[in-house]
Amino acid sequence: MSGNTFGKLFTVTSFGESHGLALGCIIDGCPPGLELTEADLQKDLDRRKPGTSRHTTQRREADEVRILSGVFEGKTTGTPIGLLIENTDQRSKDYSKIAQQFRPAHADYTYMHKYGVRDYRGGGRSSARETAMRVAAGAVARKYLEQRLGIRIRGYLSQLGPIKAESFDWDEVHQNPFFCPDAGKVAEMEAYMDALRKEGNSIGARINVVADGVPPGLGEPIFDRLDADLAHALMSINAVKGVEIGAGFESVTQKGTEHRDELTPEGFLSNHAGGVLGGISSGQPIVASIALKPTSSLRLPGQSIDVDGNPVEVITTGRHDPCVGIRATPIAEAMMAIVLMDHYLRHRGQNGDVEVTTPNIGQR
Amino acid sequence: MSGNTFGKLFTVTSFGESHGLALGCIIDGCPPGLELTEADLQKDLDRRKPGTSRHTTQRREADEVRILSGVFEGKTTGTPIGLLIENTDQRSKDYSKIAQQFRPAHADYTYMHKYGVRDYRGGGRSSARETAMRVAAGAVARKYLEQRLGIRIRGYLSQLGPIKAESFDWDEVHQNPFFCPDAGKVAEMEAYMDALRKEGNSIGARINVVADGVPPGLGEPIFDRLDADLAHALMSINAVKGVEIGAGFESVTQKGTEHRDELTPEGFLSNHAGGVLGGISSGQPIVASIALKPTSSLRLPGQSIDVDGNPVEVITTGRHDPCVGIRATPIAEAMMAIVLMDHYLRHRGQNGDVEVTTPNIGQR
Amino acid sequence: MSGNTFGKLFTVTSFGESHGLALGCIIDGCPPGLELTEADLQKDLDRRKPGTSRHTTQRREADEVRILSGVFEGKTTGTPIGLLIENTDQRSKDYSKIAQQFRPAHADYTYMHKYGVRDYRGGGRSSARETAMRVAAGAVARKYLEQRLGIRIRGYLSQLGPIKAESFDWDEVHQNPFFCPDAGKVAEMEAYMDALRKEGNSIGARINVVADGVPPGLGEPIFDRLDADLAHALMSINAVKGVEIGAGFESVTQKGTEHRDELTPEGFLSNHAGGVLGGISSGQPIVASIALKPTSSLRLPGQSIDVDGNPVEVITTGRHDPCVGIRATPIAEAMMAIVLMDHYLRHRGQNGDVEVTTPNIGQR
Amino acid sequence: MSGNTFGKLFTVTSFGESHGLALGCIIDGCPPGLELTEADLQKDLDRRKPGTSRHTTQRREADEVRILSGVFEGKTTGTPIGLLIENTDQRSKDYSKIAQQFRPAHADYTYMHKYGVRDYRGGGRSSARETAMRVAAGAVARKYLEQRLGIRIRGYLSQLGPIKAESFDWDEVHQNPFFCPDAGKVAEMEAYMDALRKEGNSIGARINVVADGVPPGLGEPIFDRLDADLAHALMSINAVKGVEIGAGFESVTQKGTEHRDELTPEGFLSNHAGGVLGGISSGQPIVASIALKPTSSLRLPGQSIDVDGNPVEVITTGRHDPCVGIRATPIAEAMMAIVLMDHYLRHRGQNGDVEVTTPNIGQR
């Protein structure tokens, strides 16, 4: 299967370039009978949309999604759902420079080596613009999981460069432009971002995603473990350089007595596993954390080469996110939703339905 | 596709339980004409084999692999390669206790919830015993990649619990039982492990894997990026809780000017990307790092429940690795080999062959 | 993988209902560098288009296809190609009857049983309207195969109900509305169809498709043999009830000495195999033949039941093809093109490129 | 996915050459809890086994299958089921001639062109010997379908060369060596076969397979229709050149009023559809028919070329089936069982379980 399809039973196949005519995707395998309107998708798209604060790119992208098929009289029919977002902000621009240069830490160099040609306008297919379709598709999965199984998927920014969220309040996450759960850190983050923009530089971030209410039993060992598919899904998001499940890299220094989540009739006593044991969900919350690199579109000049191999100095102008991590929270949520949805259907195929009434034991 | 197949063109499909009759796998899609004997596979299997030092489990597993098909007159024929390892160390044992209990942090609980039955002997399918077949299959990929493309894949243990390797020498890696590249830390690791065994506890570890000589162009965005498939492959290894590519979680605190790998006519000036840009190999070394949790098979008692939900105290007797990370190096190498092999064939399918002569620019 | 994707390396994923907003598909895995414009696709779409003669439905379907992505500066870039046809002939209509009845021999009954809901407007997803996207996608494959390998794929109607083509002239195929290679039978076919329309009945047909210039070596035994994938592709076309390769059902009464295609240094002496031996192309023309059933949309009343299980008499009004086989030729060609393209890329992935210069031995 | 795996959720991956060490397969995705022993598989293997009458090859193939994994305490566990048949009849033989020649109508020529090498002993991978694993895997599917859904899959030989079965009695099928349902034709078939053997020639055959009790709703349009997957599965069997569903090629001359299966509250009035409407099962029996070509292993000399392109005369000695169709009945049943099983799980994944209590309306 080619690389633009994700999932086995609930599949998302995507197309579209940053500055092309449109972005789109096809969701195949969605169960019939789910009430679905464009508003369900738009809600999440709007959370990802740029320009909602001064800390993200000021590009205007309406990102208005249309459902072209697979929904009839307000409900999914089980046939493929075609989604389309037409690009409206294709301002005519001089691409002569970018066409000839490989921007450092961008995919220009590798796309050219892979395909021999590349659509250099705004990064083409390698632009994070494609994540809009992930968010739209994820919204379908999210709605089904919530209605059918009571699963809730939520993410937040746990670290912006050097600034870590230290207190935690889900309600706070949507009160600030950073998806930060620690109200006390928001001012610090704003100041940091203002300085960064002035400097012309960028910064990395860490995003956490949590799914509550996942029934035990999801995951397909030995290769398609739930955590392995999550790692695949999350690492496939632009700029992600690391994925952790549960204790993640802290496991390296943990002893067995510390790491193991002991179990009592009332539930698990901890969740170092992040809700996955042996590649299968345990009924505890699924907890993942990802590292996003700083964007490489900088006003500060960097060394590179042109398509003929000559040294050039590259400066990126235009409207860019100084911290791509800020807008990544809904994207990471969407990918987790798609993975859980796919695994729920795969599980149901082989084993019949899960015990939906299983109490969600344990705490995060 | 069900969960026991990995890869799209070079596929590995695996079967076998810890204490069943045999383990096996089928490699499909291997190019014809590769010289291959059982010795090629055994070499890597022996590196993974338990009992090579006092720091790993003292179980005897001969792990002698037989090639049952797909090789004729010493060369692969392009047809599926069947591999088989018969289990020889199935000592009869009293399983009555383990059959009734869910060992904490093991897959007992989740397999039971998923399938309603489980082969409890030695962990059944969830045992790390299955990784023998990954190593065997990986050896085929490794040999092809080395002969055809000059790719070399090597791993090492970079951290054992609190002890980090600080100096680096590839030649040292095979001189000690830990796959540790820092000769100066070996004595410390030995003492640490001795104390740990005495204590009856276990510890986590970090393994790094590096592929040199990978041509630019491998990887299938947007979902099957090279780094995403690596994350999938590595996270699918038992006990792995985190995966990093290149700078990994350090990216969170890096500024764009620091993270971006500037490029000159002589090559890249750094490799924070870990050899992957936009999901496609850049020609730099592919660098991945994984976190392995401490094994949960401990002599120290832990709380759990039995199959009826009653509280029990679990003590694991028997022969177990106090640090599963020690034997994980060849497994991680094998999974990276399989991913690179699969992506090489996928790339060749769509785009024709890579430029094998492309100089391998940049340094790790 | 869900059922709306075809292919492994060259994949076509489709969406769209008969009377929905649009039809579309995503072609993933197309090699880069192919010159491609909408005109390349429109040419084949126009051959399939209804209303080109009085013998097909008089529905107006503009079937104007737009390329939304994957092509830049006139060439494919290797990224997914999004195609879209907006539905323009959605005349508002009274669907109250069809919503309540299961038309005999239509998919109404089975879609309802499968999904519990159905888009009853014009047959929804089960309408042959979706074949427009197959033709569009096939045109991309066809162009690549022709330019890269010199493969030519052509089909014709070999039988219309009781009337068989007896002489054969490729040039004649496009001179009449039936794709009939026998000019002497055209008048008879026209008279037959005129009588059929008057009667309000429909009739079956047989279509043959031939690919010349296919290099030896394509096909992936043992399950994805070239003939098996062709059978899959052709049987997936609406109304197809039978598929033959080469001698097909005549093989039943052939003796081995008659069926076997003897081989000389100058080539094969016959082609009963239809160009496939052991599931792999032999270098001879690939020859397939399909049976299409008569459409079930008839003005003549038929017994059926309504959604509550009560008996009803069904009469289909509206504009329908009395012989769906007539318009099937370009569709069958398209499916063969997609299969050959996919297998060419799969072969190249595992084995490297084919010997393009291999002479195309043998004759049909 | 490479070509030696069949199915999406219930997958069968196969390996093994005719004269290699062993044949084997891995069944992945089998539901847990199915009682399964080797005897369940052996029963069908023995029906396919050669040497049960003078009309099939006199090769001795014990075909004793072992279950190596996935079954614990007599029940499937949901983990992959490894099956193995060791080859016992590998008599040492002089292969020097066959190694240098391409036998007409065999896969020698195409395997050589595809892979550049081939295991020429007994046809290697292209031998019908591999169908043993299909039968073994099919037996698992068959047992599950029968126990869970009451589905019964049965095949018979409907035509042996010129001799057609004219009366029909299921009980008769297992009373003669031909799987022929017409007792009155058995003597004629025996005489025909005796003459054929004396002549040194071979003959084709037609096999029909019927599945009763299939619930409505199975099949995944638009590409993975139930009939399309059946066509794929059946055409992938060695020597098959044609596949029909229901009326098959008779549809070509049928009028719509004749072909359409009218529906009443008591069920369908006919089954020209062969149990599939719009690619989805209708609840009627699934009916398929296949054409098998005459084997090309003949004592009568045929023209061919050697590996250097020189003309040679080929005579096949050794023990061969003069009508491969005779032993094909259990193989065709097995492939239908695998397809139905896979589609049942796929359906359950997307839509939840079928209504098992649905009355099986209509008759064949």
PDB file of N, CA, C and O in Angstrom, chain C residues 311-352:
ATOM      1  N   PRO C 311     -45.030  -7.692  -0.488  1.00  0.00           N
ATOM      2  CA  PRO C 311     -44.814  -7.829  -1.933  1.00  0.00           C
ATOM      3  C   PRO C 311     -45.162  -6.533  -2.662  1.00  0.00           C
ATOM      4  O   PRO C 311     -46.132  -5.858  -2.308  1.00  0.00           O
ATOM      5  N   VAL C 312     -44.334  -6.203  -3.647  1.00  0.00           N
ATOM      6  CA  VAL C 312     -44.600  -5.023  -4.472  1.00  0.00           C
ATOM      7  C   VAL C 312     -44.246  -5.358  -5.917  1.00  0.00           C
ATOM      8  O   VAL C 312     -43.496  -6.289  -6.192  1.00  0.00           O
ATOM      9  N   GLU C 313     -44.814  -4.587  -6.823  1.00  0.00           N
ATOM     10  CA  GLU C 313     -44.451  -4.718  -8.224  1.00  0.00           C
ATOM     11  C   GLU C 313     -43.585  -3.527  -8.569  1.00  0.00           C
ATOM     12  O   GLU C 313     -43.972  -2.376  -8.336  1.00  0.00           O
ATOM     13  N   VAL C 314     -42.397  -3.784  -9.103  1.00  0.00           N
ATOM     14  CA  VAL C 314     -41.447  -2.714  -9.366  1.00  0.00           C
ATOM     15  C   VAL C 314     -41.344  -2.454 -10.862  1.00  0.00           C
ATOM     16  O   VAL C 314     -41.206  -3.369 -11.659  1.00  0.00           O
ATOM     17  N   ILE C 315     -41.445  -1.170 -11.202  1.00  0.00           N
ATOM     18  CA  ILE C 315     -41.196  -0.735 -12.580  1.00  0.00           C
ATOM     19  C   ILE C 315     -40.159   0.366 -12.500  1.00  0.00           C
ATOM     20  O   ILE C 315     -40.283   1.282 -11.687  1.00  0.00           O
ATOM     21  N   THR C 316     -39.124   0.243 -13.297  1.00  0.00           N
ATOM     22  CA  THR C 316     -38.112   1.277 -13.273  1.00  0.00           C
ATOM     23  C   THR C 316     -38.345   2.253 -14.400  1.00  0.00           C
ATOM     24  O   THR C 316     -38.357   1.870 -15.577  1.00  0.00           O
ATOM     25  N   THR C 317     -38.542   3.491 -14.044  1.00  0.00           N
ATOM     26  CA  THR C 317     -38.653   4.528 -15.055  1.00  0.00           C
ATOM     27  C   THR C 317     -37.302   5.225 -15.120  1.00  0.00           C
ATOM     28  O   THR C 317     -36.347   4.825 -14.474  1.00  0.00           O
ATOM     29  N   GLY C 318     -37.235   6.261 -15.909  1.00  0.00           N
ATOM     30  CA  GLY C 318     -35.974   6.998 -15.984  1.00  0.00           C
ATOM     31  C   GLY C 318     -35.122   6.511 -17.125  1.00  0.00           C
ATOM     32  O   GLY C 318     -35.519   5.651 -17.911  1.00  0.00           O
ATOM     33  N   ARG C 319     -33.915   7.073 -17.170  1.00  0.00           N
ATOM     34  CA  ARG C 319     -33.029   6.863 -18.316  1.00  0.00           C
ATOM     35  C   ARG C 319     -31.993   5.805 -17.978  1.00  0.00           C
ATOM     36  O   ARG C 319     -31.138   6.014 -17.135  1.00  0.00           O
ATOM     37  N   HIS C 320     -32.071   4.680 -18.624  1.00  0.00           N
ATOM     38  CA  HIS C 320     -31.139   3.598 -18.312  1.00  0.00           C
ATOM     39  C   HIS C 320     -30.560   2.977 -19.571  1.00  0.00           C
ATOM     40  O   HIS C 320     -31.174   2.990 -20.630  1.00  0.00           O
ATOM     41  N   ASP C 321     -29.373   2.382 -19.394  1.00  0.00           N
ATOM     42  CA  ASP C 321     -28.740   1.665 -20.503  1.00  0.00           C
ATOM     43  C   ASP C 321     -29.421   0.327 -20.678  1.00  0.00           C
ATOM     44  O   ASP C 321     -29.398  -0.495 -19.759  1.00  0.00           O
ATOM     45  N   PRO C 322     -29.961   0.034 -21.877  1.00  0.00           N
ATOM     46  CA  PRO C 322     -30.542  -1.292 -22.084  1.00  0.00           C
ATOM     47  C   PRO C 322     -29.458  -2.380 -22.171  1.00  0.00           C
ATOM     48  O   PRO C 322     -29.737  -3.549 -21.971  1.00  0.00           O
ATOM     49  N   CYS C 323     -28.232  -1.976 -22.459  1.00  0.00           N
ATOM     50  CA  CYS C 323     -27.132  -2.940 -22.450  1.00  0.00           C
ATOM     51  C   CYS C 323     -25.926  -2.259 -21.825  1.00  0.00           C
ATOM     52  O   CYS C 323     -25.221  -1.489 -22.484  1.00  0.00           O
ATOM     53  N   VAL C 324     -25.715  -2.511 -20.530  1.00  0.00           N
ATOM     54  CA  VAL C 324     -24.612  -1.825 -19.849  1.00  0.00           C
ATOM     55  C   VAL C 324     -23.273  -2.243 -20.434  1.00  0.00           C
ATOM     56  O   VAL C 324     -22.263  -1.549 -20.291  1.00  0.00           O
ATOM     57  N   GLY C 325     -23.266  -3.393 -21.089  1.00  0.00           N
ATOM     58  CA  GLY C 325     -22.021  -3.848 -21.692  1.00  0.00           C
ATOM     59  C   GLY C 325     -21.459  -2.913 -22.739  1.00  0.00           C
ATOM     60  O   GLY C 325     -20.252  -2.836 -22.945  1.00  0.00           O
ATOM     61  N   ILE C 326     -22.333  -2.165 -23.384  1.00  0.00           N
ATOM     62  CA  ILE C 326     -21.858  -1.309 -24.472  1.00  0.00           C
ATOM     63  C   ILE C 326     -20.847  -0.290 -23.971  1.00  0.00           C
ATOM     64  O   ILE C 326     -19.823  -0.054 -24.610  1.00  0.00           O
ATOM     65  N   ARG C 327     -21.137   0.283 -22.822  1.00  0.00           N
ATOM     66  CA  ARG C 327     -20.223   1.304 -22.307  1.00  0.00           C
ATOM     67  C   ARG C 327     -19.092   0.713 -21.458  1.00  0.00           C
ATOM     68  O   ARG C 327     -18.278   1.454 -20.901  1.00  0.00           O
ATOM     69  N   ALA C 328     -19.038  -0.607 -21.368  1.00  0.00           N
ATOM     70  CA  ALA C 328     -18.079  -1.228 -20.452  1.00  0.00           C
ATOM     71  C   ALA C 328     -16.676  -1.360 -21.018  1.00  0.00           C
ATOM     72  O   ALA C 328     -15.720  -1.590 -20.278  1.00  0.00           O
ATOM     73  N   THR C 329     -16.527  -1.234 -22.325  1.00  0.00           N
ATOM     74  CA  THR C 329     -15.203  -1.445 -22.916  1.00  0.00           C
ATOM     75  C   THR C 329     -14.130  -0.549 -22.301  1.00  0.00           C
ATOM     76  O   THR C 329     -13.095  -1.046 -21.846  1.00  0.00           O
ATOM     77  N   PRO C 330     -14.337   0.763 -22.244  1.00  0.00           N
ATOM     78  CA  PRO C 330     -13.280   1.596 -21.646  1.00  0.00           C
ATOM     79  C   PRO C 330     -13.052   1.294 -20.165  1.00  0.00           C
ATOM     80  O   PRO C 330     -11.940   1.487 -19.659  1.00  0.00           O
ATOM     81  N   ILE C 331     -14.079   0.817 -19.492  1.00  0.00           N
ATOM     82  CA  ILE C 331     -13.923   0.506 -18.067  1.00  0.00           C
ATOM     83  C   ILE C 331     -13.026  -0.723 -17.899  1.00  0.00           C
ATOM     84  O   ILE C 331     -12.123  -0.756 -17.050  1.00  0.00           O
ATOM     85  N   ALA C 332     -13.285  -1.737 -18.719  1.00  0.00           N
ATOM     86  CA  ALA C 332     -12.464  -2.947 -18.637  1.00  0.00           C
ATOM     87  C   ALA C 332     -11.018  -2.654 -19.014  1.00  0.00           C
ATOM     88  O   ALA C 332     -10.081  -3.151 -18.384  1.00  0.00           O
ATOM     89  N   GLU C 333     -10.836  -1.833 -20.024  1.00  0.00           N
ATOM     90  CA  GLU C 333      -9.470  -1.425 -20.391  1.00  0.00           C
ATOM     91  C   GLU C 333      -8.787  -0.728 -19.215  1.00  0.00           C
ATOM     92  O   GLU C 333      -7.627  -0.985 -18.916  1.00  0.00           O
ATOM     93  N   ALA C 334      -9.546   0.142 -18.558  1.00  0.00           N
ATOM     94  CA  ALA C 334      -8.972   0.898 -17.434  1.00  0.00           C
ATOM     95  C   ALA C 334      -8.540  -0.031 -16.312  1.00  0.00           C
ATOM     96  O   ALA C 334      -7.453   0.123 -15.738  1.00  0.00           O
ATOM     97  N   MET C 335      -9.366  -1.015 -15.999  1.00  0.00           N
ATOM     98  CA  MET C 335      -9.013  -1.920 -14.908  1.00  0.00           C
ATOM     99  C   MET C 335      -7.796  -2.756 -15.269  1.00  0.00           C
ATOM    100  O   MET C 335      -6.945  -3.028 -14.432  1.00  0.00           O
ATOM    101  N   MET C 336      -7.703  -3.155 -16.535  1.00  0.00           N
ATOM    102  CA  MET C 336      -6.506  -3.904 -16.934  1.00  0.00           C
ATOM    103  C   MET C 336      -5.258  -3.020 -16.844  1.00  0.00           C
ATOM    104  O   MET C 336      -4.197  -3.460 -16.395  1.00  0.00           O
ATOM    105  N   ALA C 337      -5.419  -1.765 -17.218  1.00  0.00           N
ATOM    106  CA  ALA C 337      -4.280  -0.852 -17.138  1.00  0.00           C
ATOM    107  C   ALA C 337      -3.813  -0.680 -15.691  1.00  0.00           C
ATOM    108  O   ALA C 337      -2.618  -0.687 -15.399  1.00  0.00           O
ATOM    109  N   ILE C 338      -4.756  -0.556 -14.789  1.00  0.00           N
ATOM    110  CA  ILE C 338      -4.406  -0.368 -13.378  1.00  0.00           C
ATOM    111  C   ILE C 338      -3.684  -1.612 -12.844  1.00  0.00           C
ATOM    112  O   ILE C 338      -2.682  -1.511 -12.128  1.00  0.00           O
ATOM    113  N   VAL C 339      -4.182  -2.782 -13.206  1.00  0.00           N
ATOM    114  CA  VAL C 339      -3.543  -4.019 -12.739  1.00  0.00           C
ATOM    115  C   VAL C 339      -2.119  -4.137 -13.287  1.00  0.00           C
ATOM    116  O   VAL C 339      -1.172  -4.447 -12.552  1.00  0.00           O
ATOM    117  N   LEU C 340      -1.957  -3.866 -14.564  1.00  0.00           N
ATOM    118  CA  LEU C 340      -0.623  -4.000 -15.159  1.00  0.00           C
ATOM    119  C   LEU C 340       0.339  -2.986 -14.551  1.00  0.00           C
ATOM    120  O   LEU C 340       1.503  -3.294 -14.278  1.00  0.00           O
ATOM    121  N   MET C 341      -0.151  -1.795 -14.330  1.00  0.00           N
ATOM    122  CA  MET C 341       0.685  -0.749 -13.742  1.00  0.00           C
ATOM    123  C   MET C 341       1.128  -1.154 -12.341  1.00  0.00           C
ATOM    124  O   MET C 341       2.309  -1.065 -11.998  1.00  0.00           O
ATOM    125  N   ASP C 342       0.184  -1.603 -11.558  1.00  0.00           N
ATOM    126  CA  ASP C 342       0.496  -2.012 -10.193  1.00  0.00           C
ATOM    127  C   ASP C 342       1.519  -3.153 -10.200  1.00  0.00           C
ATOM    128  O   ASP C 342       2.479  -3.146  -9.431  1.00  0.00           O
ATOM    129  N   HIS C 343       1.329  -4.096 -11.077  1.00  0.00           N
ATOM    130  CA  HIS C 343       2.238  -5.240 -11.116  1.00  0.00           C
ATOM    131  C   HIS C 343       3.604  -4.864 -11.673  1.00  0.00           C
ATOM    132  O   HIS C 343       4.613  -5.439 -11.278  1.00  0.00           O
ATOM    133  N   TYR C 344       3.616  -3.899 -12.578  1.00  0.00           N
ATOM    134  CA  TYR C 344       4.928  -3.454 -13.057  1.00  0.00           C
ATOM    135  C   TYR C 344       5.714  -2.851 -11.887  1.00  0.00           C
ATOM    136  O   TYR C 344       6.882  -3.181 -11.674  1.00  0.00           O
ATOM    137  N   LEU C 345       5.058  -2.011 -11.090  1.00  0.00           N
ATOM    138  CA  LEU C 345       5.770  -1.379  -9.972  1.00  0.00           C
ATOM    139  C   LEU C 345       6.144  -2.426  -8.910  1.00  0.00           C
ATOM    140  O   LEU C 345       7.232  -2.372  -8.343  1.00  0.00           O
ATOM    141  N   ARG C 346       5.254  -3.356  -8.658  1.00  0.00           N
ATOM    142  CA  ARG C 346       5.568  -4.411  -7.679  1.00  0.00           C
ATOM    143  C   ARG C 346       6.763  -5.242  -8.147  1.00  0.00           C
ATOM    144  O   ARG C 346       7.641  -5.587  -7.360  1.00  0.00           O
ATOM    145  N   HIS C 347       6.744  -5.561  -9.424  1.00  0.00           N
ATOM    146  CA  HIS C 347       7.869  -6.342  -9.958  1.00  0.00           C
ATOM    147  C   HIS C 347       9.168  -5.556  -9.829  1.00  0.00           C
ATOM    148  O   HIS C 347      10.193  -6.074  -9.390  1.00  0.00           O
ATOM    149  N   ARG C 348       9.119  -4.285 -10.198  1.00  0.00           N
ATOM    150  CA  ARG C 348      10.327  -3.471 -10.145  1.00  0.00           C
ATOM    151  C   ARG C 348      10.829  -3.338  -8.718  1.00  0.00           C
ATOM    152  O   ARG C 348      12.032  -3.299  -8.474  1.00  0.00           O
ATOM    153  N   GLY C 349       9.910  -3.267  -7.778  1.00  0.00           N
ATOM    154  CA  GLY C 349      10.314  -3.180  -6.380  1.00  0.00           C
ATOM    155  C   GLY C 349      11.144  -4.385  -5.959  1.00  0.00           C
ATOM    156  O   GLY C 349      12.232  -4.237  -5.400  1.00  0.00           O
ATOM    157  N   GLN C 350      10.648  -5.555  -6.239  1.00  0.00           N
ATOM    158  CA  GLN C 350      11.371  -6.746  -5.769  1.00  0.00           C
ATOM    159  C   GLN C 350      12.570  -7.119  -6.636  1.00  0.00           C
ATOM    160  O   GLN C 350      13.589  -7.582  -6.123  1.00  0.00           O
ATOM    161  N   ASN C 351      12.410  -6.931  -7.938  1.00  0.00           N
ATOM    162  CA  ASN C 351      13.377  -7.528  -8.859  1.00  0.00           C
ATOM    163  C   ASN C 351      14.176  -6.537  -9.678  1.00  0.00           C
ATOM    164  O   ASN C 351      15.020  -6.946 -10.463  1.00  0.00           O
ATOM    165  N   GLY C 352      13.927  -5.263  -9.510  1.00  0.00           N
ATOM    166  CA  GLY C 352      14.554  -4.287 -10.399  1.00  0.00           C
ATOM    167  C   GLY C 352      13.768  -4.222 -11.691  1.00  0.00           C
ATOM    168  O   GLY C 352      12.776  -4.930 -11.868  1.00  0.00           O
TER     169      GLY C 352
END
